[in-house]
Coordinates of C-alpha atoms in Angstrom, one line a residue:
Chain A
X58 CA -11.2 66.1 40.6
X59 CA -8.8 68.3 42.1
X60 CA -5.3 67.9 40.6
X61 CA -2.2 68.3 42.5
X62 CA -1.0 72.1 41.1
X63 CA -4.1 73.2 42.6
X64 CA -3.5 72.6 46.2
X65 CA -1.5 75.3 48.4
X66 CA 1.9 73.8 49.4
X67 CA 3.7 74.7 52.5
X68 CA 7.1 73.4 50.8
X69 CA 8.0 73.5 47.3
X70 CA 7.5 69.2 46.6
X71 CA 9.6 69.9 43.4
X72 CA 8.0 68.7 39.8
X73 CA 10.2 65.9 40.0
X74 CA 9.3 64.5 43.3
X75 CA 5.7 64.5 42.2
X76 CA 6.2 62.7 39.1
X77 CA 8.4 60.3 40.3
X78 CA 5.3 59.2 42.9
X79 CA 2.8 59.4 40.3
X80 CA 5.2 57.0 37.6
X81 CA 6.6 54.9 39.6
X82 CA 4.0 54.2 42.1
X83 CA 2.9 51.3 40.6
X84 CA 6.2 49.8 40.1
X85 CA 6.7 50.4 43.8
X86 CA 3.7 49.1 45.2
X87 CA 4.0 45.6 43.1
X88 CA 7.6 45.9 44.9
X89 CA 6.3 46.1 47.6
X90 CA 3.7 43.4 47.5
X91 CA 6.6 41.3 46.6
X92 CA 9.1 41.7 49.2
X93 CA 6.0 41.4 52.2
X94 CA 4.8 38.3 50.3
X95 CA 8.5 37.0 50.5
X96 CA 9.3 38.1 54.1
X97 CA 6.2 36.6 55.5
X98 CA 7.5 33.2 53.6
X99 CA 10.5 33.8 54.8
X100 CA 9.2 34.4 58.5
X101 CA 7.8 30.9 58.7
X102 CA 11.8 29.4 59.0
X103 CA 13.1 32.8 61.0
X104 CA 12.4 33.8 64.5
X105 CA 11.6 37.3 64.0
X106 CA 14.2 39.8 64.8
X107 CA 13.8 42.5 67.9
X108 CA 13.8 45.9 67.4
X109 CA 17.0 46.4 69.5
X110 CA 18.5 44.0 66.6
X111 CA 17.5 46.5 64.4
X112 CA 18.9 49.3 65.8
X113 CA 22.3 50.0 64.5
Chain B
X132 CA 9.5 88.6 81.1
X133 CA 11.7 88.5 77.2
X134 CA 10.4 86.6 74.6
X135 CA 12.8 85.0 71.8
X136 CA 11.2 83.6 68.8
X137 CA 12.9 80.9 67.4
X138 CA 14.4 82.0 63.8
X139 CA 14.0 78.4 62.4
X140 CA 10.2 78.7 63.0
X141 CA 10.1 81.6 59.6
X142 CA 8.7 78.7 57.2
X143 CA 5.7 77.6 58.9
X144 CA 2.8 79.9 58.2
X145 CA 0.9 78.1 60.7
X146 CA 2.5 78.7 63.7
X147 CA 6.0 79.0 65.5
X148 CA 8.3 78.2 68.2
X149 CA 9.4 80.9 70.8
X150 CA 10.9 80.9 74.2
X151 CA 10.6 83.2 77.4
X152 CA 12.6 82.1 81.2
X153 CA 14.1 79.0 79.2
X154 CA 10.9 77.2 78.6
X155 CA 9.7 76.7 75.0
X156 CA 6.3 77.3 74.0
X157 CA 4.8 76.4 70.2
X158 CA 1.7 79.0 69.0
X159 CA -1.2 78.0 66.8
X160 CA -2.1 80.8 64.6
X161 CA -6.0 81.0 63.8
X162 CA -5.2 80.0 60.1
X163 CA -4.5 76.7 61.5
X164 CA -7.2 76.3 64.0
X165 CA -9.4 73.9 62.1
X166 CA -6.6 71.8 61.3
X167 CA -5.0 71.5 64.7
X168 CA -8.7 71.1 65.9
X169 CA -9.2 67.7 63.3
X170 CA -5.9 66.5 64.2
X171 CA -6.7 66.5 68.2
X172 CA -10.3 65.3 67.7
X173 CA -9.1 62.3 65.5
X174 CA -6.9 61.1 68.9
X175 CA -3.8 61.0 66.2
X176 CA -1.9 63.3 69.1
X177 CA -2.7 61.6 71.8
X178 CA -1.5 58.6 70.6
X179 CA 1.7 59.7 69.3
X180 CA 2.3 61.2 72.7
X181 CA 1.4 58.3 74.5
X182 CA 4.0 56.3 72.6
X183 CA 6.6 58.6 73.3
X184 CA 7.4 59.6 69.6
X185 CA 5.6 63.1 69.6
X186 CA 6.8 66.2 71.7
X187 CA 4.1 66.7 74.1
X188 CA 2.2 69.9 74.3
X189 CA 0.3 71.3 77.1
X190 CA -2.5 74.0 76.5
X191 CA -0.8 77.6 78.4
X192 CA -3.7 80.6 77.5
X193 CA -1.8 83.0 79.8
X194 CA -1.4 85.6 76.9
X195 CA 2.3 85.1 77.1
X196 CA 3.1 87.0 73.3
X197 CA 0.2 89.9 74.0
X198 CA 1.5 91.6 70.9
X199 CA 1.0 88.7 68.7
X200 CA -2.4 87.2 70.8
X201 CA -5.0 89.0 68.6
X202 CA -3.1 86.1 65.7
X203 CA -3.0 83.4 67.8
X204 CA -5.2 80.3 68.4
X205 CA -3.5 78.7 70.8
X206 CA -0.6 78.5 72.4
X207 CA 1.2 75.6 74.1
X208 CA 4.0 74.7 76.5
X209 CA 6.4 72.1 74.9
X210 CA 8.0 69.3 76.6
X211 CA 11.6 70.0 77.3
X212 CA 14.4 68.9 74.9
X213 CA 17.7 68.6 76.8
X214 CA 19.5 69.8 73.9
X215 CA 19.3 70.5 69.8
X216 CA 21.6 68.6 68.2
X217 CA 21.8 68.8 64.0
X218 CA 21.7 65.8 61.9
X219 CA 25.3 66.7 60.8
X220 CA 26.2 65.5 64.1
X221 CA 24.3 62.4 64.3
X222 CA 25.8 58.7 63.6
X223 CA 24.3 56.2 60.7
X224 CA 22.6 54.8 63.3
X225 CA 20.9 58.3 64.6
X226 CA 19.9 59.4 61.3
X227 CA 18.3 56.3 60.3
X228 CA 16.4 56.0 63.9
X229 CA 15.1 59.9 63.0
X230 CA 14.5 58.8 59.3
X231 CA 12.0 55.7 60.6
X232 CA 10.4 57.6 63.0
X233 CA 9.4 60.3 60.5
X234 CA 8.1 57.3 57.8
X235 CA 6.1 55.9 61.1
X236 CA 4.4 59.0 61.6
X237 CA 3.8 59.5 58.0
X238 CA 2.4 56.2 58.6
X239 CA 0.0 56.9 61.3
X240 CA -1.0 60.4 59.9
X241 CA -1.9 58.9 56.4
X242 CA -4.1 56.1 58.5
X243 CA -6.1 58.8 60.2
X244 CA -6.4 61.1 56.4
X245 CA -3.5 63.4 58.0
X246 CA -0.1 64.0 56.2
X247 CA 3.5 65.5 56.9
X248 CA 3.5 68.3 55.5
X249 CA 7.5 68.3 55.7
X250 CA 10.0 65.8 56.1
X251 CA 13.3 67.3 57.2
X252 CA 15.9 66.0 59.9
X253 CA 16.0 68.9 62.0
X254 CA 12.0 67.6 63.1
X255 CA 13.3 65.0 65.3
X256 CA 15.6 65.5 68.0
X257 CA 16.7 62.9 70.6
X258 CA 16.1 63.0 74.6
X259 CA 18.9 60.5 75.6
X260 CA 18.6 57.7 72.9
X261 CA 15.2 58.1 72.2
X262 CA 14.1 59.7 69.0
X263 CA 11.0 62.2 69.4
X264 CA 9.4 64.1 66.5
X265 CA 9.2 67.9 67.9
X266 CA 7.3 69.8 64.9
X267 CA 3.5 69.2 65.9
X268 CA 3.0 71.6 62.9
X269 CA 4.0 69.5 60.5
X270 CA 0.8 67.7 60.2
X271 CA -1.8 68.5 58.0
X272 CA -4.7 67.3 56.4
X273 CA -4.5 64.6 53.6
X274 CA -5.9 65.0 50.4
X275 CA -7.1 62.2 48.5
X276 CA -5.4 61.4 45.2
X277 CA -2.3 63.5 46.3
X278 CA 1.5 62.6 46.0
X279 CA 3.2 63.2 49.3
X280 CA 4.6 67.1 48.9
X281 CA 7.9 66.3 51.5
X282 CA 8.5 62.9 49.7
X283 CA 11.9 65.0 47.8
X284 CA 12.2 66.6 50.9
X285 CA 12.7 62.8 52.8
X286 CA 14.9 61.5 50.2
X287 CA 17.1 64.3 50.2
X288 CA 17.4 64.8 54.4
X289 CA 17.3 60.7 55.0
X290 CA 17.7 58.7 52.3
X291 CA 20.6 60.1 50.1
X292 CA 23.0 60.6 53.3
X293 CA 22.0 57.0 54.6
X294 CA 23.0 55.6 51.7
X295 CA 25.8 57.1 51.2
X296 CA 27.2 55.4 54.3
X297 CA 25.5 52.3 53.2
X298 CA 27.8 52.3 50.1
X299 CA 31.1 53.4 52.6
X300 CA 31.1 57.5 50.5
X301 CA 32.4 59.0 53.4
X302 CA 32.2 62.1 55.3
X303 CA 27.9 61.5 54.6
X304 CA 27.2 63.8 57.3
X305 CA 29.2 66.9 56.3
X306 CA 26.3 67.6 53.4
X307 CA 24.2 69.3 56.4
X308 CA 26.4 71.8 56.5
X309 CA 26.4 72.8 52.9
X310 CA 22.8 72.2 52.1
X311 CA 20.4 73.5 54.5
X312 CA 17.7 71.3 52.6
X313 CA 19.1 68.0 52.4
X314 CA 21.6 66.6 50.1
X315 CA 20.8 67.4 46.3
X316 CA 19.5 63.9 44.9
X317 CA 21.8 65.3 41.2
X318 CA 25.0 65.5 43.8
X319 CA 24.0 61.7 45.5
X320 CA 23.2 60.4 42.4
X321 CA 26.9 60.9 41.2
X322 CA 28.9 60.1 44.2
X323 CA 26.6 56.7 45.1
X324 CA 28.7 54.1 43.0
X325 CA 27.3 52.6 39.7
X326 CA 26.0 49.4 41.5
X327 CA 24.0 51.1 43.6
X328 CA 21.5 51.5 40.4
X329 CA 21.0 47.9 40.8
X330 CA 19.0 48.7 44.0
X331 CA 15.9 49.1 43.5
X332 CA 15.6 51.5 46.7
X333 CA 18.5 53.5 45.6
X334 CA 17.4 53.6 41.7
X335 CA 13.9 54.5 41.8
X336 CA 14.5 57.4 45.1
X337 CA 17.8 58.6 44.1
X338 CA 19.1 57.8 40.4
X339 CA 15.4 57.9 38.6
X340 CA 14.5 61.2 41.2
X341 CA 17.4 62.8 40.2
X342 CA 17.0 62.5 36.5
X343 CA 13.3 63.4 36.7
X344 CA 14.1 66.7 38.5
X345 CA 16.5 67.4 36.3
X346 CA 14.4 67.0 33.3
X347 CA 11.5 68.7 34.8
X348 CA 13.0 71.6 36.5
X349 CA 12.0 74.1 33.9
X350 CA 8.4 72.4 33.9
X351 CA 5.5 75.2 34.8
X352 CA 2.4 73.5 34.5
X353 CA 1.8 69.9 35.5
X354 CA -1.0 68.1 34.0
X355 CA -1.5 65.0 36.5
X356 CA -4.9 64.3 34.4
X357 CA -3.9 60.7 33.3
X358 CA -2.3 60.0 36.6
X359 CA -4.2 58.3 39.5
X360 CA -2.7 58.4 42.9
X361 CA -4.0 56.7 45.8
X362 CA -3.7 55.9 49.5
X363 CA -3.0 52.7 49.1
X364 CA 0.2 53.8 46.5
X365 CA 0.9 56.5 49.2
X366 CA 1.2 53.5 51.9
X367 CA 3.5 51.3 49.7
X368 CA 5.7 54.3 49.0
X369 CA 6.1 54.5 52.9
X370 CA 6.9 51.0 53.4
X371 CA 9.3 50.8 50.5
X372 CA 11.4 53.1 52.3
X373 CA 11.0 51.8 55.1
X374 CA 11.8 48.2 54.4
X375 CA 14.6 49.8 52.5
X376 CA 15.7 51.9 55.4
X377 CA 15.8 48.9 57.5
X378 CA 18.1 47.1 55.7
X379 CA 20.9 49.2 55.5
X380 CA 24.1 49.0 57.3
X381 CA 26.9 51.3 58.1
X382 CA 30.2 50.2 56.3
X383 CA 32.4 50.1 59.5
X384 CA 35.5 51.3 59.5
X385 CA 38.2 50.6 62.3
X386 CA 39.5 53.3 64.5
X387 CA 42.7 54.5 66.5
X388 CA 40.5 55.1 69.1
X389 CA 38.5 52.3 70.0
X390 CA 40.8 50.7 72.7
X391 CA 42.0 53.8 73.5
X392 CA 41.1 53.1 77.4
X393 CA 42.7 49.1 77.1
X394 CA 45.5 50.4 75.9
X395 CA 46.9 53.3 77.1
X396 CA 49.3 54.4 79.5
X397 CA 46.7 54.7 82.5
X398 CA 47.4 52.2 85.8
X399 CA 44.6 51.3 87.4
X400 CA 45.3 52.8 90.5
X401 CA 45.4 56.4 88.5
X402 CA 42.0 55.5 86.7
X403 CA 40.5 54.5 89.9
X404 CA 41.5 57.9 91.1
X405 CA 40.4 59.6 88.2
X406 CA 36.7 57.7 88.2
X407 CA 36.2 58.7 92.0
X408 CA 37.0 62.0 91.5
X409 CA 34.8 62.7 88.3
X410 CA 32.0 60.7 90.3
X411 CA 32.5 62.8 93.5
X412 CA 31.9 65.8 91.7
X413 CA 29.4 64.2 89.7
X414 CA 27.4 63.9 92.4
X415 CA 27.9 67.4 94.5
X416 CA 27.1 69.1 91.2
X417 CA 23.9 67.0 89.3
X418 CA 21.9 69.1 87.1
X419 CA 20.2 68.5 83.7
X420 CA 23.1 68.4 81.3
X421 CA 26.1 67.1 80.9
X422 CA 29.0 67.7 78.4
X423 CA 31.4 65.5 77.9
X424 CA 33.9 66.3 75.2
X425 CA 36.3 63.9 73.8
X426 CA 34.0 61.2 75.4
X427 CA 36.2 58.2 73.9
X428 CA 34.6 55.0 75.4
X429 CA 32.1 56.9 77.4
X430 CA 33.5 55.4 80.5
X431 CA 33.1 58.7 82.3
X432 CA 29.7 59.8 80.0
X433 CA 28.7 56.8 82.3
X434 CA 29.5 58.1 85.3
X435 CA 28.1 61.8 84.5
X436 CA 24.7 59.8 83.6
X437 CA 24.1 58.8 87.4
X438 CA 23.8 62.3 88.1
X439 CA 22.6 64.4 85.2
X440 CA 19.2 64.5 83.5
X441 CA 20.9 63.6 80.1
X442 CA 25.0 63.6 79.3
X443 CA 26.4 64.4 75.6
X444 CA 29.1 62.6 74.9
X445 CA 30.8 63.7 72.3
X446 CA 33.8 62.9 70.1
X447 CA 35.4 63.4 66.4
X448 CA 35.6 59.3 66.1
X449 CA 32.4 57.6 65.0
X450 CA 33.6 54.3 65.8
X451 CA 33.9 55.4 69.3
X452 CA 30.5 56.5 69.1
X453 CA 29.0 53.8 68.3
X454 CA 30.7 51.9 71.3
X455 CA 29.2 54.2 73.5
X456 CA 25.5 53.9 71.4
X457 CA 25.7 50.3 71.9
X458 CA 25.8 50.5 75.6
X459 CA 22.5 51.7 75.5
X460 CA 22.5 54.4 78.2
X461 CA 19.2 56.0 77.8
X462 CA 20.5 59.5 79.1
X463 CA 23.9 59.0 77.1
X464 CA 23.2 61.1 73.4
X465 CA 26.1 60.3 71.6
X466 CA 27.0 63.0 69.0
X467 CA 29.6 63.6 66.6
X468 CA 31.8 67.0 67.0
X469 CA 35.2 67.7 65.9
X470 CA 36.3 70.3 68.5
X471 CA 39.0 71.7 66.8
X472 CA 36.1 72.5 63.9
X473 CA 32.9 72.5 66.1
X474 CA 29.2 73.0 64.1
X475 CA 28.8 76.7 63.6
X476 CA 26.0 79.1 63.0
X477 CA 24.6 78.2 59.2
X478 CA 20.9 78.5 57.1
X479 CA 19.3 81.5 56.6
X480 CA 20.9 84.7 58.2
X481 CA 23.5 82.3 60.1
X482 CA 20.5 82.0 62.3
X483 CA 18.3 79.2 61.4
X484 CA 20.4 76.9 63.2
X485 CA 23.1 77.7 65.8
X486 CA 26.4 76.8 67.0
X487 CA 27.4 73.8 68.6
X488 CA 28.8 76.5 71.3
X489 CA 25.7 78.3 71.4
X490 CA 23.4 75.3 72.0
X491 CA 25.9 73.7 74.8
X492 CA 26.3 76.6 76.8
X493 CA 23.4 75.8 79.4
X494 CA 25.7 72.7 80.6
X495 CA 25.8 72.5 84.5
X496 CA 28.9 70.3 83.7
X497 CA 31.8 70.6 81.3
X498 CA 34.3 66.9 81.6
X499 CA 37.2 67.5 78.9
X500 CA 39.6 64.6 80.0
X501 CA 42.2 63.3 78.7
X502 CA 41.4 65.9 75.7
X503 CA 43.7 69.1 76.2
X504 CA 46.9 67.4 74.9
X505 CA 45.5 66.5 71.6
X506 CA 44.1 70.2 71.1
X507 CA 47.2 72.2 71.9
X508 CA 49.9 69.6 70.5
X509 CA 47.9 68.1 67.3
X510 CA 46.2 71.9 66.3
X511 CA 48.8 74.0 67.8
X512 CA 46.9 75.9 70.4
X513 CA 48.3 78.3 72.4
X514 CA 46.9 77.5 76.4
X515 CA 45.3 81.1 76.7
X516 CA 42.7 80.2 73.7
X517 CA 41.8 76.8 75.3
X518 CA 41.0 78.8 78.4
X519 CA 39.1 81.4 76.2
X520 CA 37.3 78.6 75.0
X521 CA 36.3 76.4 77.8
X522 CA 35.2 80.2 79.5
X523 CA 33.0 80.4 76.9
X524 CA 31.1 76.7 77.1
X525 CA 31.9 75.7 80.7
X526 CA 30.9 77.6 83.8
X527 CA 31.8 74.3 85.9
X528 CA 34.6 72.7 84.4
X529 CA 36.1 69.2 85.2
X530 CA 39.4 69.2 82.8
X531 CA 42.7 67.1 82.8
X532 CA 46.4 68.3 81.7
X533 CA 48.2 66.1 80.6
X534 CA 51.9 67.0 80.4
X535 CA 54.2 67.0 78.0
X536 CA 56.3 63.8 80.3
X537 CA 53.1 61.4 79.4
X538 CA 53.3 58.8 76.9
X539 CA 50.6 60.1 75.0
X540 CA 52.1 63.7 74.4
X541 CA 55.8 61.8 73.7
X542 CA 53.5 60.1 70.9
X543 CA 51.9 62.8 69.7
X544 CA 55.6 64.5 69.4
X545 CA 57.7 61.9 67.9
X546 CA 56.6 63.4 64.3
X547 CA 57.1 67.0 65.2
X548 CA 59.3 69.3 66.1
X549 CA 58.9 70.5 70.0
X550 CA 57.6 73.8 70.3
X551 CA 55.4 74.3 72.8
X552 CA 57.8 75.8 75.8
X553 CA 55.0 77.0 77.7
X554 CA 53.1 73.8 77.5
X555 CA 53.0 73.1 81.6
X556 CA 50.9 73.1 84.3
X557 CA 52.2 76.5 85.8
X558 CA 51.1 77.8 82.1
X559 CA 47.9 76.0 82.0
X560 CA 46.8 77.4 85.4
X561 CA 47.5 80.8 84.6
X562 CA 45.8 80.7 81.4
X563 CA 42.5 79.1 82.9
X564 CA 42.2 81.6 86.3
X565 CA 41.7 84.5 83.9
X566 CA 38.1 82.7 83.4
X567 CA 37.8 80.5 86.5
X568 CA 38.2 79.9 90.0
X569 CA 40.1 76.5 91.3
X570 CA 37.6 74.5 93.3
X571 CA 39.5 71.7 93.5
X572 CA 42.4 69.9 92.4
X573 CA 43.8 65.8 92.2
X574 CA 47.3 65.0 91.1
X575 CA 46.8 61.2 89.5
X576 CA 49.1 58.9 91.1
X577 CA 51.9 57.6 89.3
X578 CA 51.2 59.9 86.7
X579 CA 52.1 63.6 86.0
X580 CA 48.5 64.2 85.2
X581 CA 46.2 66.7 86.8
X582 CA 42.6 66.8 87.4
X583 CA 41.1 70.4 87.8
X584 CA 37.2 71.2 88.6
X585 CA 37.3 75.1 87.5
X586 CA 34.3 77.6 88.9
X587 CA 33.7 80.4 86.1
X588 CA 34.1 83.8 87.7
X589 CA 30.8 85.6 88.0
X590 CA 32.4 88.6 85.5
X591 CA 32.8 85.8 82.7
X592 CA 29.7 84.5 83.2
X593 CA 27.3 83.7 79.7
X594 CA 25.1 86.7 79.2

């Protein structure tokens, strides 16, 4: 499998940056499960908001 | 036929920006040409064209670079930008419509196995209010199991200065100017306050980022053996910033300036005046761009947008700002510029990226009303370097003096001692026909104010 160090980056991503991805992706993606899963039960009681709503 | 490369282009190994007779073009070199040749075939292009959030390109083999053609796989006309504006000048509100557009076409990239290569600020520009990403470039092919290489780059050009607004540090903006890369996550990390760390958007992409590049700076080999990384992890990475991005909000802070227009010494007979004359010229003039400096509520951005392509409108205040924003004038591009400090040349070389005064100097129309007072009285500047000034930006110039009789000079004079002798029309003609030709001229009733529209003489004109 090819690892990460081996491809040829076109900016340095940093160490840190990498790892933070790699430690934390789980934690984000459970996050992330949660918060959709609690917006779409939220969507049932709120019309949904427009995009120009959004905007500022 | 002159050709000028663009110096920001010098990171990009695959291709770069140049212009020649004020059109841009972007060349492919051949090191690129199977990429760019996936990315087109996959329709990921097209699409992003077609939605108006891509610059679009269209295929020019003329050989217009010959001494570079033997290098080149292609070379493309871009779609016009009206004008480069720098994040450093953009509101809350900008930043964060650049910052979603960049996660969306992440987004659509990563769906089609592409992926930004880069994430920085300076890759979305804005044709009236509408954000468009300019740097075709930046796509590349994804790799499977890899981290996203720009994700540091996206949290320190988007995220950090976001929310540092979003948690009222102020002055968020002003980091562009220091840090050509985005604001060091180590510097947000200490000026975010300490409740911030209880957000999970601000801990785990600023606070736990930080740390980790901190404690891994030194690191030179990185074994990711143990660590699996997938699409789908990639995906959820983008929509936790953006479902973070989304919720934040500007602190707002109140402004002198906001009801600047309701409550000032204008009648409305003298504004009336004022409006028809701007508009009059407005219209005998047109052109693509419009500058309106000291824009205030944008009432005469307004007008100038009837008749121009697309109208700046800028002023130090970013309440004001967002006044005008929320009017939602599609040709309108709000930016924030303190005239009396405007953006200079910075990055590498003082090159990279130029001066406010460089990049506004293609205006076909210059409006500074209502402005002079506060320049000469508030900074002390003497009438002949206003003129030297304008000569420089403006070769059609629609400007208002406002003398020293007017309530709003008296205001700005009640703290300070008087000593600006030569402060007077007589003065402030003189000054400006060093530079420019009167065209016209409109004394507003009931008012000692004066409207000018100033021709530059053909000896000052911009090389």
């Amino acid at each position: 499998v090819q690892s990460v160090s081996q491809f040829i980056l076109y900016i340095d991503p940093g160490t840190g940056s990498l790892l933070l991805q790699l430690l934390a992706g789980g934690l984000i993606a459970s996050a992330v499960f949660f918060k959709k899963t609690w917006l779409s039960f939220l969507s049932i009681f709120r019309r949904k908001p427009s995009d120009s709503e959004n905007e500022e | 036929m002159s050709t000028y490369i663009e110096p920001s282009s010098f990171r990009d190994r695959d291709g770069f920006v140049f212009f020649q007779e004020k059109n841009c073009y972007r060349a492919i070199h051949n090191s690129f040409s199977d990429t760019w040749d996936k990315i087109m075939a996959s329709g990921l292009y097209a699409e992003l064209v077609a939605e108006g959030k891509l610059v679009a390109l269209e295929e020019n083999s003329t050989g217009l670079v010959p001494e570079l053609k033997h290098e080149l796989y292609k070379i493309y006309k871009a779609e016009a930008i009206p004008f480069i504006s720098y994040p450093g000048e953009w509101s809350f509100s900008q930043l964060k419509k650049a910052a979603l557009l960049t996660l969306y076409i992440q987004r659509r990239a990563i769906e089609k196995d592409f992926c930004l290569k880069d994430a920085s600020a300076y890759n979305v520009q804005f044709i009236g209010n509408r954000a468009v990403f300019i740097d075709s470039l930046s796509i590349d092919v994804y790799n499977e199991r890899e981290p996203w290489q720009a994700y540091g780059q996206f949290c320190r050009h988007f995220l950090a200065p976001l929310l540092l607004d979003a948690y009222g540090v102020p002055e968020a903006h002003c980091f562009f100017l220091n840090h050509i890369d985005g604001l060091p996550l180590d510097v947000c990390s200490k000026l975010l306050p300490w409740k911030s760390r209880l957000s999970l958007l601000a801990y785990t992409h600023i606070h736990l980022h930080a740390r980790l590049e901190k404690n891994h700076a030194g690191d030179r080999v990185l074994n990711l053996k143990n660590y699996q990384y997938s699409k789908k992890k990639l995906l959820s990475l983008i929509t936790h910033l953006e479902l973070g991005i989304k919720g934040l909000k500007n602190k707002k802070t109140a402004s002198n300036w906001t009801d600047y227009y309701t409550s000032n010494s204008y009648d409305r007979e003298s504004f009336e005046a004022k409006q028809n004359f701007v508009n009059r010229h407005c219209e005998n003039i047109k052109g693509k761009l419009c500058l309106d400096l000291g824009a205030n509520s944008g009432v005469f951005s307004f007008i100038a947008a009837n008749h121009f392509e697309q109208v700046l409108a800028c002023d130090s205040d970013a309440s004001v700002l967002q006044n005008i924003r929320s009017k939602k004038k599609p040709n309108v591009l709000s930016l924030q510029l303190d005239l009396n400090n405007p953006t200079p040349a910075y990055g590498w070389h003082s090159k990279e990226r130029k001066s406010f005064i460089e990049r506004a100097g293609h205006n076909d129309l210059t409006l500074a009303l209502a402005l002079v007072h506060h320049l000469c009285i508030s900074n002390n500047l003497p009438l002949p370097l206003l003129a030297d000034f304008f000569g420089s930006v403006a070769k059609t110039l629609l400007i208002e003096f406002v003398p020293k009789e007017d309530e709003q000079v008296k205001k700005l004079l009640v703290s300070r001692k008087d000593v600006f002798d030569d402060y007077t029309s007589l003065h402030f003609e003189k000054a400006f026909l060093k530079y420019y030709e009167k065209a016209d001229e409109l004394q507003l009733p009931g008012s000692g104010r004066i409207l000018y529209l100033f021709k530059r003489k053909p000896d000052y004109a911009k090389a």
